[in-house]
PDB file of C-alpha atoms in Angstrom:
ATOM      1  CA  UNK S   1     -24.847 -18.230   1.666  1.00 30.00           C
ATOM      2  CA  UNK S   2     -21.587 -16.460   2.628  1.00 32.00           C
ATOM      3  CA  UNK S   3     -19.684 -15.251  -0.255  1.00 34.00           C
ATOM      4  CA  UNK S   4     -15.769 -14.024   0.262  1.00 36.00           C
ATOM      5  CA  UNK S   5     -14.100 -11.381  -1.650  1.00 48.00           C
ATOM      6  CA  UNK S   6     -10.480 -11.129  -1.978  1.00 62.00           C
ATOM      7  CA  UNK S   7      -7.684  -9.319  -3.999  1.00 76.00           C
ATOM      8  CA  UNK S   8      -6.546 -12.691  -5.623  1.00 67.00           C
ATOM      9  CA  UNK S   9      -7.864 -12.868  -9.214  1.00 57.00           C
ATOM     10  CA  UNK S  10     -10.043 -15.941  -8.533  1.00 47.00           C
ATOM     11  CA  UNK S  11     -12.128 -13.223  -6.454  1.00 44.00           C
ATOM     12  CA  UNK S  12     -12.319 -10.683  -9.104  1.00 42.00           C
ATOM     13  CA  UNK S  13     -11.978  -9.896 -12.735  1.00 41.00           C
ATOM     14  CA  UNK S  14      -8.313  -9.521 -14.008  1.00 42.00           C
ATOM     15  CA  UNK S  15      -9.750  -6.876 -16.474  1.00 41.00           C
ATOM     16  CA  UNK S  16     -10.490  -3.218 -15.065  1.00 44.00           C
ATOM     17  CA  UNK S  17     -13.788  -1.638 -14.936  1.00 45.00           C
ATOM     18  CA  UNK S  18     -14.230   1.389 -17.079  1.00 40.00           C
ATOM     19  CA  UNK S  19     -13.837   4.692 -14.982  1.00 41.00           C
ATOM     20  CA  UNK S  20     -16.880   7.188 -15.631  1.00 40.00           C
ATOM     21  CA  UNK S  21     -16.458   9.997 -18.084  1.00 38.00           C
ATOM     22  CA  UNK S  22     -14.594  12.827 -16.451  1.00 43.00           C
ATOM     23  CA  UNK S  23     -13.031  10.591 -13.769  1.00 42.00           C
ATOM     24  CA  UNK S  24     -10.057   9.299 -16.160  1.00 43.00           C
ATOM     25  CA  UNK S  25      -9.391  12.783 -16.783  1.00 42.00           C
ATOM     26  CA  UNK S  26      -9.179  14.039 -13.026  1.00 39.00           C
ATOM     27  CA  UNK S  27      -6.964  11.229 -12.494  1.00 43.00           C
ATOM     28  CA  UNK S  28      -4.513  12.054 -15.238  1.00 40.00           C
ATOM     29  CA  UNK S  29      -4.598  15.784 -14.096  1.00 43.00           C
ATOM     30  CA  UNK S  30      -3.414  14.835 -10.555  1.00 55.00           C
ATOM     31  CA  UNK S  31      -0.422  12.363 -11.799  1.00 74.00           C
ATOM     32  CA  UNK S  32       2.697  13.719 -11.607  1.00 84.00           C
ATOM     33  CA  UNK S  33       5.585  13.296 -14.429  1.00 89.00           C
ATOM     34  CA  UNK S  34       8.709  11.369 -13.840  1.00 87.00           C
ATOM     35  CA  UNK S  35      10.516  14.393 -13.787  1.00 89.00           C
ATOM     36  CA  UNK S  36       8.502  16.086 -11.345  1.00 89.00           C
ATOM     37  CA  UNK S  37       8.535  12.902  -8.868  1.00 92.00           C
ATOM     38  CA  UNK S  38      12.377  12.988  -9.041  1.00 90.00           C
ATOM     39  CA  UNK S  39      12.216  16.142  -6.522  1.00 91.00           C
ATOM     40  CA  UNK S  40      10.620  13.974  -3.538  1.00 97.00           C
ATOM     41  CA  UNK S  41      11.770  10.906  -1.574  1.00 98.00           C
ATOM     42  CA  UNK S  42      10.298   7.389  -1.894  1.00 98.00           C
ATOM     43  CA  UNK S  43       9.545   4.881   0.959  1.00 98.00           C
ATOM     44  CA  UNK S  44       8.022   1.365   0.456  1.00 98.00           C
ATOM     45  CA  UNK S  45       5.573  -0.626   2.321  1.00 98.00           C
ATOM     46  CA  UNK S  46       3.675  -3.815   1.928  1.00 98.00           C
ATOM     47  CA  UNK S  47       0.785  -4.575   4.163  1.00 98.00           C
ATOM     48  CA  UNK S  48      -2.037  -6.601   2.126  1.00 97.00           C
ATOM     49  CA  UNK S  49      -3.763  -5.973  -1.170  1.00 97.00           C
ATOM     50  CA  UNK S  50      -2.199  -3.070  -2.751  1.00 98.00           C
ATOM     51  CA  UNK S  51      -5.467  -1.575  -3.836  1.00 97.00           C
ATOM     52  CA  UNK S  52      -6.107  -0.762  -0.164  1.00 96.00           C
ATOM     53  CA  UNK S  53      -2.708   0.425   0.725  1.00 98.00           C
ATOM     54  CA  UNK S  54      -2.283   2.856  -2.188  1.00 98.00           C
ATOM     55  CA  UNK S  55      -5.600   4.422  -1.366  1.00 97.00           C
ATOM     56  CA  UNK S  56      -4.392   4.921   2.195  1.00 98.00           C
ATOM     57  CA  UNK S  57      -1.326   6.484   1.543  1.00 98.00           C
ATOM     58  CA  UNK S  58      -2.675   8.837  -1.260  1.00 97.00           C
ATOM     59  CA  UNK S  59      -5.002  10.052   1.485  1.00 97.00           C
ATOM     60  CA  UNK S  60      -1.792  11.465   3.587  1.00 98.00           C
ATOM     61  CA  UNK S  61      -0.702  15.058   3.358  1.00 98.00           C
ATOM     62  CA  UNK S  62       2.665  15.448   1.930  1.00 97.00           C
ATOM     63  CA  UNK S  63       2.426  12.231  -0.013  1.00 98.00           C
ATOM     64  CA  UNK S  64       2.607  13.359  -3.777  1.00 97.00           C
ATOM     65  CA  UNK S  65       1.901   9.936  -5.726  1.00 97.00           C
ATOM     66  CA  UNK S  66       1.635   6.253  -4.699  1.00 98.00           C
ATOM     67  CA  UNK S  67       2.254   3.207  -7.087  1.00 98.00           C
ATOM     68  CA  UNK S  68       1.102  -0.355  -6.618  1.00 98.00           C
ATOM     69  CA  UNK S  69       3.417  -2.971  -7.424  1.00 98.00           C
ATOM     70  CA  UNK S  70       5.777  -5.767  -6.246  1.00 98.00           C
ATOM     71  CA  UNK S  71       8.714  -5.965  -3.689  1.00 98.00           C
ATOM     72  CA  UNK S  72      10.670  -8.160  -1.068  1.00 98.00           C
ATOM     73  CA  UNK S  73      11.077 -11.071  -3.414  1.00 98.00           C
ATOM     74  CA  UNK S  74      14.081 -12.618  -5.865  1.00 98.00           C
ATOM     75  CA  UNK S  75      12.355 -12.870  -9.281  1.00 98.00           C
ATOM     76  CA  UNK S  76      12.789 -10.515 -12.026  1.00 98.00           C
ATOM     77  CA  UNK S  77       9.530  -8.611 -13.537  1.00 98.00           C
ATOM     78  CA  UNK S  78       6.905 -10.416 -11.641  1.00 98.00           C
ATOM     79  CA  UNK S  79       3.412 -10.495 -12.930  1.00 98.00           C
ATOM     80  CA  UNK S  80      -0.012  -9.894 -10.859  1.00 97.00           C
ATOM     81  CA  UNK S  81      -0.979 -13.345 -11.542  1.00 96.00           C
ATOM     82  CA  UNK S  82       2.157 -14.810 -10.532  1.00 98.00           C
ATOM     83  CA  UNK S  83       2.409 -12.672  -7.243  1.00 98.00           C
ATOM     84  CA  UNK S  84      -1.390 -12.919  -6.438  1.00 95.00           C
ATOM     85  CA  UNK S  85      -1.321 -16.617  -6.650  1.00 95.00           C
ATOM     86  CA  UNK S  86       1.772 -17.133  -4.301  1.00 96.00           C
ATOM     87  CA  UNK S  87       3.992 -18.157  -7.185  1.00 97.00           C
ATOM     88  CA  UNK S  88       6.773 -15.798  -6.475  1.00 98.00           C
ATOM     89  CA  UNK S  89       8.498 -14.555  -3.190  1.00 98.00           C
ATOM     90  CA  UNK S  90       7.288 -11.152  -3.667  1.00 98.00           C
ATOM     91  CA  UNK S  91       4.771  -9.376  -1.786  1.00 98.00           C
ATOM     92  CA  UNK S  92       1.870  -6.614  -3.137  1.00 98.00           C
ATOM     93  CA  UNK S  93       3.698  -3.443  -1.862  1.00 98.00           C
ATOM     94  CA  UNK S  94       3.439   0.103  -2.562  1.00 98.00           C
ATOM     95  CA  UNK S  95       5.929   2.968  -3.647  1.00 98.00           C
ATOM     96  CA  UNK S  96       5.366   6.136  -1.832  1.00 98.00           C
ATOM     97  CA  UNK S  97       6.670   9.699  -3.110  1.00 98.00           C
ATOM     98  CA  UNK S  98       6.476  12.108  -0.380  1.00 98.00           C
ATOM     99  CA  UNK S  99       7.681  15.540   0.536  1.00 98.00           C
ATOM    100  CA  UNK S 100       9.840  15.328   3.762  1.00 98.00           C
ATOM    101  CA  UNK S 101       9.253  18.989   4.445  1.00 97.00           C
ATOM    102  CA  UNK S 102       5.869  18.185   4.958  1.00 97.00           C
ATOM    103  CA  UNK S 103       5.732  14.298   6.215  1.00 98.00           C
ATOM    104  CA  UNK S 104       8.538  12.383   7.759  1.00 98.00           C
ATOM    105  CA  UNK S 105       9.778   8.885   7.176  1.00 98.00           C
ATOM    106  CA  UNK S 106       8.840   8.122  10.478  1.00 98.00           C
ATOM    107  CA  UNK S 107       5.476   9.530  10.196  1.00 98.00           C
ATOM    108  CA  UNK S 108       4.824   7.378   7.414  1.00 98.00           C
ATOM    109  CA  UNK S 109       5.986   4.586   9.224  1.00 98.00           C
ATOM    110  CA  UNK S 110       3.225   5.474  11.986  1.00 98.00           C
ATOM    111  CA  UNK S 111       0.695   5.520   8.982  1.00 98.00           C
ATOM    112  CA  UNK S 112       1.917   1.862   7.950  1.00 98.00           C
ATOM    113  CA  UNK S 113       1.590   0.275  11.385  1.00 98.00           C
ATOM    114  CA  UNK S 114      -1.815   2.378  12.074  1.00 97.00           C
ATOM    115  CA  UNK S 115      -3.618   0.986   8.829  1.00 97.00           C
ATOM    116  CA  UNK S 116      -3.151  -2.640   8.944  1.00 97.00           C
ATOM    117  CA  UNK S 117      -2.709  -5.470  11.602  1.00 97.00           C
ATOM    118  CA  UNK S 118       1.103  -5.934  12.130  1.00 98.00           C
ATOM    119  CA  UNK S 119       0.272  -9.431  14.213  1.00 98.00           C
ATOM    120  CA  UNK S 120      -1.344 -10.965  11.206  1.00 97.00           C
ATOM    121  CA  UNK S 121       1.030 -13.390   9.783  1.00 96.00           C
ATOM    122  CA  UNK S 122       0.605 -13.687   5.752  1.00 97.00           C
ATOM    123  CA  UNK S 123      -2.713 -12.247   6.073  1.00 95.00           C
ATOM    124  CA  UNK S 124      -4.508  -9.142   5.616  1.00 95.00           C
ATOM    125  CA  UNK S 125      -8.565  -9.338   6.095  1.00 91.00           C
ATOM    126  CA  UNK S 126      -9.823 -11.704   3.460  1.00 93.00           C
ATOM    127  CA  UNK S 127      -6.408 -12.078   1.579  1.00 95.00           C
ATOM    128  CA  UNK S 128      -4.120 -15.166   2.618  1.00 96.00           C
ATOM    129  CA  UNK S 129      -0.590 -16.003   1.549  1.00 97.00           C
ATOM    130  CA  UNK S 130       2.948 -14.744   2.096  1.00 98.00           C
ATOM    131  CA  UNK S 131       2.007 -12.533  -0.965  1.00 98.00           C
ATOM    132  CA  UNK S 132      -0.001 -10.272   1.581  1.00 98.00           C
ATOM    133  CA  UNK S 133       2.638 -10.412   4.590  1.00 98.00           C
ATOM    134  CA  UNK S 134       3.496  -7.200   6.304  1.00 98.00           C
ATOM    135  CA  UNK S 135       6.784  -5.543   5.367  1.00 98.00           C
ATOM    136  CA  UNK S 136       8.315  -2.282   6.241  1.00 98.00           C
ATOM    137  CA  UNK S 137      11.217  -1.469   3.925  1.00 98.00           C
ATOM    138  CA  UNK S 138      14.233   0.623   4.671  1.00 98.00           C
ATOM    139  CA  UNK S 139      16.953   2.455   2.514  1.00 98.00           C
ATOM    140  CA  UNK S 140      19.565   2.884   5.298  1.00 98.00           C
ATOM    141  CA  UNK S 141      20.547   2.364   8.912  1.00 98.00           C
ATOM    142  CA  UNK S 142      18.679   5.516   9.873  1.00 98.00           C
ATOM    143  CA  UNK S 143      15.428   4.199   8.336  1.00 98.00           C
ATOM    144  CA  UNK S 144      15.928   1.027   9.867  1.00 98.00           C
ATOM    145  CA  UNK S 145      16.288   2.189  13.482  1.00 98.00           C
ATOM    146  CA  UNK S 146      13.192   4.269  13.110  1.00 98.00           C
ATOM    147  CA  UNK S 147      11.189   1.225  11.958  1.00 98.00           C
ATOM    148  CA  UNK S 148      12.830  -0.916  14.760  1.00 98.00           C
ATOM    149  CA  UNK S 149      12.344   1.663  17.370  1.00 98.00           C
ATOM    150  CA  UNK S 150       8.804   2.205  16.488  1.00 98.00           C
ATOM    151  CA  UNK S 151       7.903  -1.576  16.849  1.00 98.00           C
ATOM    152  CA  UNK S 152       9.562  -1.634  20.135  1.00 98.00           C
ATOM    153  CA  UNK S 153       7.447   1.303  21.341  1.00 98.00           C
ATOM    154  CA  UNK S 154       4.281  -0.422  20.093  1.00 98.00           C
ATOM    155  CA  UNK S 155       5.351  -3.720  21.730  1.00 97.00           C
ATOM    156  CA  UNK S 156       6.540  -2.177  25.115  1.00 97.00           C
ATOM    157  CA  UNK S 157       2.825  -0.290  25.106  1.00 97.00           C
ATOM    158  CA  UNK S 158       1.109  -3.622  24.050  1.00 96.00           C
ATOM    159  CA  UNK S 159      -0.486  -1.828  21.500  1.00 96.00           C
ATOM    160  CA  UNK S 160      -1.883  -4.813  19.624  1.00 95.00           C
ATOM    161  CA  UNK S 161      -1.649  -7.335  22.188  1.00 94.00           C
ATOM    162  CA  UNK S 162       0.005  -9.797  20.291  1.00 96.00           C
ATOM    163  CA  UNK S 163       3.348  -9.993  18.755  1.00 97.00           C
ATOM    164  CA  UNK S 164       4.008  -7.808  15.712  1.00 98.00           C
ATOM    165  CA  UNK S 165       5.221  -9.884  12.721  1.00 98.00           C
ATOM    166  CA  UNK S 166       6.160  -7.125  10.284  1.00 98.00           C
ATOM    167  CA  UNK S 167       9.285  -7.915   8.317  1.00 98.00           C
ATOM    168  CA  UNK S 168      11.684  -5.243   8.435  1.00 98.00           C
ATOM    169  CA  UNK S 169      13.764  -5.371   5.180  1.00 98.00           C
ATOM    170  CA  UNK S 170      16.376  -3.893   3.169  1.00 98.00           C
ATOM    171  CA  UNK S 171      14.791  -2.175   0.146  1.00 98.00           C
ATOM    172  CA  UNK S 172      16.306  -3.917  -3.283  1.00 98.00           C
ATOM    173  CA  UNK S 173      13.864  -3.475  -5.964  1.00 98.00           C
ATOM    174  CA  UNK S 174      10.328  -2.435  -6.877  1.00 98.00           C
ATOM    175  CA  UNK S 175       8.337  -3.560  -9.816  1.00 98.00           C
ATOM    176  CA  UNK S 176       5.452  -1.356 -10.733  1.00 98.00           C
ATOM    177  CA  UNK S 177       2.225  -3.357 -11.274  1.00 98.00           C
ATOM    178  CA  UNK S 178       0.195  -3.470 -14.379  1.00 97.00           C
ATOM    179  CA  UNK S 179      -1.370  -0.060 -15.450  1.00 97.00           C
ATOM    180  CA  UNK S 180      -4.861  -1.297 -14.425  1.00 96.00           C
ATOM    181  CA  UNK S 181      -3.925  -1.688 -10.884  1.00 97.00           C
ATOM    182  CA  UNK S 182      -2.809   2.129 -10.538  1.00 97.00           C
ATOM    183  CA  UNK S 183      -5.612   4.093  -8.558  1.00 96.00           C
ATOM    184  CA  UNK S 184      -7.780   0.991  -8.751  1.00 97.00           C
ATOM    185  CA  UNK S 185      -9.870   2.244  -5.793  1.00 95.00           C
ATOM    186  CA  UNK S 186     -10.525   5.541  -7.257  1.00 94.00           C
ATOM    187  CA  UNK S 187     -11.334   3.968 -10.969  1.00 95.00           C
ATOM    188  CA  UNK S 188     -13.472   1.206  -9.581  1.00 96.00           C
ATOM    189  CA  UNK S 189     -15.737   2.601  -6.532  1.00 94.00           C
ATOM    190  CA  UNK S 190     -18.487  -0.226  -7.540  1.00 95.00           C
ATOM    191  CA  UNK S 191     -16.198  -3.152  -6.993  1.00 96.00           C
ATOM    192  CA  UNK S 192     -17.195  -5.777  -4.762  1.00 96.00           C
ATOM    193  CA  UNK S 193     -13.808  -5.854  -2.828  1.00 96.00           C
ATOM    194  CA  UNK S 194     -13.601  -1.915  -2.934  1.00 96.00           C
ATOM    195  CA  UNK S 195     -16.711  -1.548  -1.204  1.00 96.00           C
ATOM    196  CA  UNK S 196     -16.511  -4.224   1.271  1.00 96.00           C
ATOM    197  CA  UNK S 197     -12.663  -4.383   1.988  1.00 96.00           C
ATOM    198  CA  UNK S 198     -10.860  -1.441   0.929  1.00 96.00           C
ATOM    199  CA  UNK S 199     -13.481   1.560   1.607  1.00 96.00           C
ATOM    200  CA  UNK S 200     -14.172   0.167   5.258  1.00 96.00           C
ATOM    201  CA  UNK S 201     -10.015  -0.085   5.754  1.00 97.00           C
ATOM    202  CA  UNK S 202      -9.790   3.563   4.210  1.00 96.00           C
ATOM    203  CA  UNK S 203     -12.332   5.061   6.517  1.00 96.00           C
ATOM    204  CA  UNK S 204     -10.930   3.272   9.608  1.00 96.00           C
ATOM    205  CA  UNK S 205      -7.474   4.745   9.144  1.00 97.00           C
ATOM    206  CA  UNK S 206      -9.042   8.318   8.539  1.00 96.00           C
ATOM    207  CA  UNK S 207     -10.758   8.183  11.667  1.00 96.00           C
ATOM    208  CA  UNK S 208      -7.541   7.422  13.694  1.00 95.00           C
ATOM    209  CA  UNK S 209      -5.499   9.624  11.716  1.00 97.00           C
ATOM    210  CA  UNK S 210      -7.274  12.884  10.961  1.00 96.00           C
ATOM    211  CA  UNK S 211      -4.420  15.153  11.277  1.00 96.00           C
ATOM    212  CA  UNK S 212      -2.466  13.208   8.682  1.00 97.00           C
ATOM    213  CA  UNK S 213      -5.111  13.638   6.358  1.00 97.00           C
ATOM    214  CA  UNK S 214      -5.080  15.934   2.973  1.00 95.00           C
ATOM    215  CA  UNK S 215      -7.819  18.413   2.680  1.00 87.00           C
ATOM    216  CA  UNK S 216      -9.162  17.101  -0.317  1.00 75.00           C
ATOM    217  CA  UNK S 217      -8.831  13.412   0.545  1.00 60.00           C
ATOM    218  CA  UNK S 218     -11.747  11.450  -0.643  1.00 58.00           C
TER     219      UNK S 218
END
Protein backbone atom coordinates (compact mmCIF):
# COMPACT_ATOMS: atom_id res chain seq x y z
CA UNK A 1 0.00 0.00 0.00
CA UNK A 2 1.43 3.38 -1.04
CA UNK A 3 1.27 6.00 1.67
CA UNK A 4 1.74 9.63 0.67
CA UNK A 5 3.11 12.34 2.89
CA UNK A 6 2.55 16.03 2.60
CA UNK A 7 3.03 19.38 4.29
CA UNK A 8 -0.74 19.80 4.61
CA UNK A 9 -2.40 19.16 7.99
CA UNK A 10 -4.37 16.21 6.62
CA UNK A 11 -1.05 14.42 6.21
CA UNK A 12 0.46 15.20 9.59
CA UNK A 13 -0.41 16.30 13.08
CA UNK A 14 -1.09 19.98 13.68
CA UNK A 15 0.74 19.59 16.98
CA UNK A 16 4.54 19.77 17.10
CA UNK A 17 6.64 16.85 18.26
CA UNK A 18 8.65 17.46 21.41
CA UNK A 19 12.30 18.26 20.86
CA UNK A 20 14.77 16.03 22.68
CA UNK A 21 16.35 17.32 25.88
CA UNK A 22 19.15 19.70 25.06
CA UNK A 23 17.94 20.24 21.50
CA UNK A 24 15.63 23.13 22.42
CA UNK A 25 18.43 24.80 24.38
CA UNK A 26 20.70 24.63 21.34
CA UNK A 27 18.01 26.12 19.10
CA UNK A 28 17.40 28.95 21.57
CA UNK A 29 21.11 29.70 21.82
CA UNK A 30 21.49 30.04 18.06
CA UNK A 31 18.45 32.31 17.64
CA UNK A 32 19.18 36.00 17.27
CA UNK A 33 17.20 38.74 18.94
CA UNK A 34 15.12 41.25 16.97
CA UNK A 35 17.70 43.95 17.68
CA UNK A 36 20.52 41.73 16.39
CA UNK A 37 18.59 40.95 13.22
CA UNK A 38 18.18 44.64 12.42
CA UNK A 39 21.77 44.67 11.24
CA UNK A 40 21.10 42.29 8.37
CA UNK A 41 19.29 42.37 5.02
CA UNK A 42 16.15 40.36 4.30
CA UNK A 43 15.03 38.34 1.29
CA UNK A 44 11.81 36.43 0.70
CA UNK A 45 11.13 33.26 -1.26
CA UNK A 46 8.42 30.61 -1.68
CA UNK A 47 9.19 27.19 -3.12
CA UNK A 48 6.99 24.58 -1.51
CA UNK A 49 6.62 23.44 2.08
CA UNK A 50 8.34 25.99 4.29
CA UNK A 51 9.80 23.29 6.50
CA UNK A 52 12.04 22.26 3.59
CA UNK A 53 12.81 25.78 2.39
CA UNK A 54 13.73 27.05 5.85
CA UNK A 55 16.17 24.17 6.39
CA UNK A 56 17.84 24.79 3.03
CA UNK A 57 18.45 28.49 3.53
CA UNK A 58 19.60 27.96 7.12
CA UNK A 59 22.41 25.75 5.78
CA UNK A 60 23.79 28.60 3.63
CA UNK A 61 26.78 30.62 4.80
CA UNK A 62 26.00 34.26 5.47
CA UNK A 63 22.40 33.47 6.39
CA UNK A 64 21.85 34.44 10.01
CA UNK A 65 18.21 33.46 10.57
CA UNK A 66 15.25 32.10 8.61
CA UNK A 67 11.58 32.25 9.55
CA UNK A 68 8.73 30.28 8.04
CA UNK A 69 5.56 32.15 7.20
CA UNK A 70 3.09 33.28 4.58
CA UNK A 71 3.35 35.85 1.79
CA UNK A 72 2.21 36.68 -1.71
CA UNK A 73 -1.48 37.03 -0.92
CA UNK A 74 -3.92 39.68 0.22
CA UNK A 75 -5.51 38.29 3.39
CA UNK A 76 -4.32 39.73 6.70
CA UNK A 77 -2.95 37.54 9.49
CA UNK A 78 -3.45 34.17 7.78
CA UNK A 79 -3.23 30.97 9.79
CA UNK A 80 -1.50 27.74 8.88
CA UNK A 81 -4.75 25.87 8.34
CA UNK A 82 -6.11 28.61 6.10
CA UNK A 83 -3.01 28.71 3.94
CA UNK A 84 -2.24 25.00 3.80
CA UNK A 85 -5.82 24.14 2.82
CA UNK A 86 -5.72 26.73 0.04
CA UNK A 87 -8.24 29.08 1.66
CA UNK A 88 -6.08 32.17 1.04
CA UNK A 89 -4.07 33.63 -1.82
CA UNK A 90 -0.84 33.34 0.20
CA UNK A 91 1.97 30.86 -0.33
CA UNK A 92 4.11 29.19 2.31
CA UNK A 93 7.25 31.35 2.28
CA UNK A 94 10.43 32.12 4.17
CA UNK A 95 12.03 35.29 5.47
CA UNK A 96 15.81 35.13 5.14
CA UNK A 97 18.08 37.36 7.20
CA UNK A 98 21.53 37.50 5.61
CA UNK A 99 24.83 39.31 5.76
CA UNK A 100 25.45 40.88 2.30
CA UNK A 101 29.18 41.00 3.10
CA UNK A 102 29.19 37.20 3.03
CA UNK A 103 26.46 36.28 0.57
CA UNK A 104 24.71 38.45 -1.99
CA UNK A 105 21.07 38.61 -3.00
CA UNK A 106 22.09 37.22 -6.40
CA UNK A 107 23.60 34.17 -4.70
CA UNK A 108 20.44 33.66 -2.64
CA UNK A 109 18.49 33.72 -5.91
CA UNK A 110 20.80 30.96 -7.17
CA UNK A 111 20.10 28.98 -3.99
CA UNK A 112 16.37 29.47 -4.52
CA UNK A 113 16.35 28.22 -8.10
CA UNK A 114 18.83 25.46 -7.37
CA UNK A 115 16.86 23.96 -4.48
CA UNK A 116 13.45 23.32 -6.09
CA UNK A 117 11.74 22.72 -9.43
CA UNK A 118 10.77 26.16 -10.80
CA UNK A 119 9.00 24.52 -13.76
CA UNK A 120 6.41 22.82 -11.55
CA UNK A 121 3.21 24.87 -11.44
CA UNK A 122 1.56 25.03 -8.01
CA UNK A 123 3.37 21.95 -6.79
CA UNK A 124 6.57 20.82 -5.10
CA UNK A 125 7.03 17.14 -4.43
CA UNK A 126 3.93 15.68 -2.76
CA UNK A 127 2.49 19.12 -1.95
CA UNK A 128 -0.04 20.47 -4.42
CA UNK A 129 -1.89 23.77 -4.62
CA UNK A 130 -1.17 27.44 -5.25
CA UNK A 131 -0.05 27.72 -1.61
CA UNK A 132 3.07 25.78 -2.68
CA UNK A 133 3.81 27.83 -5.80
CA UNK A 134 7.24 29.15 -6.69
CA UNK A 135 7.72 32.88 -5.97
CA UNK A 136 10.85 35.03 -5.98
CA UNK A 137 10.05 38.28 -4.20
CA UNK A 138 11.87 41.55 -4.90
CA UNK A 139 11.99 44.76 -2.87
CA UNK A 140 13.31 47.09 -5.55
CA UNK A 141 14.01 47.23 -9.28
CA UNK A 142 17.62 46.14 -8.81
CA UNK A 143 16.49 42.89 -7.16
CA UNK A 144 13.84 42.39 -9.80
CA UNK A 145 16.48 42.65 -12.52
CA UNK A 146 18.70 40.14 -10.73
CA UNK A 147 15.83 37.64 -10.65
CA UNK A 148 14.63 38.16 -14.22
CA UNK A 149 18.17 38.14 -15.63
CA UNK A 150 18.90 34.86 -13.87
CA UNK A 151 15.68 33.31 -15.15
CA UNK A 152 16.63 34.41 -18.67
CA UNK A 153 20.05 32.81 -18.23
CA UNK A 154 18.58 29.52 -16.98
CA UNK A 155 16.13 29.37 -19.87
CA UNK A 156 18.76 30.33 -22.46
CA UNK A 157 20.90 27.45 -21.21
CA UNK A 158 17.84 25.17 -21.07
CA UNK A 159 18.83 24.07 -17.58
CA UNK A 160 15.45 22.54 -16.72
CA UNK A 161 14.22 21.52 -20.16
CA UNK A 162 10.86 23.17 -19.50
CA UNK A 163 9.63 26.76 -19.08
CA UNK A 164 10.20 28.34 -15.67
CA UNK A 165 6.87 29.23 -14.05
CA UNK A 166 8.26 31.06 -11.00
CA UNK A 167 6.27 34.15 -10.11
CA UNK A 168 8.41 37.29 -9.81
CA UNK A 169 6.51 39.43 -7.35
CA UNK A 170 7.01 42.73 -5.52
CA UNK A 171 7.32 42.03 -1.83
CA UNK A 172 4.52 43.44 0.30
CA UNK A 173 4.01 41.70 3.62
CA UNK A 174 5.36 38.63 5.40
CA UNK A 175 3.31 36.99 8.15
CA UNK A 176 5.39 34.80 10.41
CA UNK A 177 3.97 31.32 10.90
CA UNK A 178 2.98 29.81 14.22
CA UNK A 179 5.89 29.19 16.58
CA UNK A 180 5.92 25.40 16.21
CA UNK A 181 6.69 25.72 12.50
CA UNK A 182 9.96 27.53 13.18
CA UNK A 183 13.02 25.24 12.92
CA UNK A 184 10.56 22.40 12.33
CA UNK A 185 13.05 20.18 10.52
CA UNK A 186 15.57 20.48 13.36
CA UNK A 187 12.98 20.02 16.10
CA UNK A 188 11.22 17.05 14.50
CA UNK A 189 13.83 14.79 12.88
CA UNK A 190 11.61 11.72 13.25
CA UNK A 191 8.61 13.23 11.47
CA UNK A 192 7.70 11.10 8.43
CA UNK A 193 7.49 14.08 6.08
CA UNK A 194 10.85 15.40 7.30
CA UNK A 195 12.52 12.03 6.75
CA UNK A 196 10.93 11.28 3.37
CA UNK A 197 10.79 14.74 1.77
CA UNK A 198 12.66 17.49 3.63
CA UNK A 199 15.92 15.67 4.36
CA UNK A 200 16.34 14.23 0.83
CA UNK A 201 15.61 17.67 -0.65
CA UNK A 202 18.13 19.29 1.71
CA UNK A 203 20.76 16.67 0.88
CA UNK A 204 20.29 17.18 -2.87
CA UNK A 205 20.84 20.88 -2.39
CA UNK A 206 23.96 20.32 -0.29
CA UNK A 207 25.44 18.04 -2.93
CA UNK A 208 25.05 20.69 -5.62
CA UNK A 209 25.99 23.78 -3.55
CA UNK A 210 28.89 22.60 -1.42
CA UNK A 211 30.73 25.92 -1.63
CA UNK A 212 27.67 27.76 -0.25
CA UNK A 213 27.33 25.70 2.92
CA UNK A 214 28.11 26.70 6.48
CA UNK A 215 30.85 24.64 8.10
CA UNK A 216 28.48 23.66 10.89
CA UNK A 217 25.66 22.80 8.47
CA UNK A 218 23.74 19.78 9.74
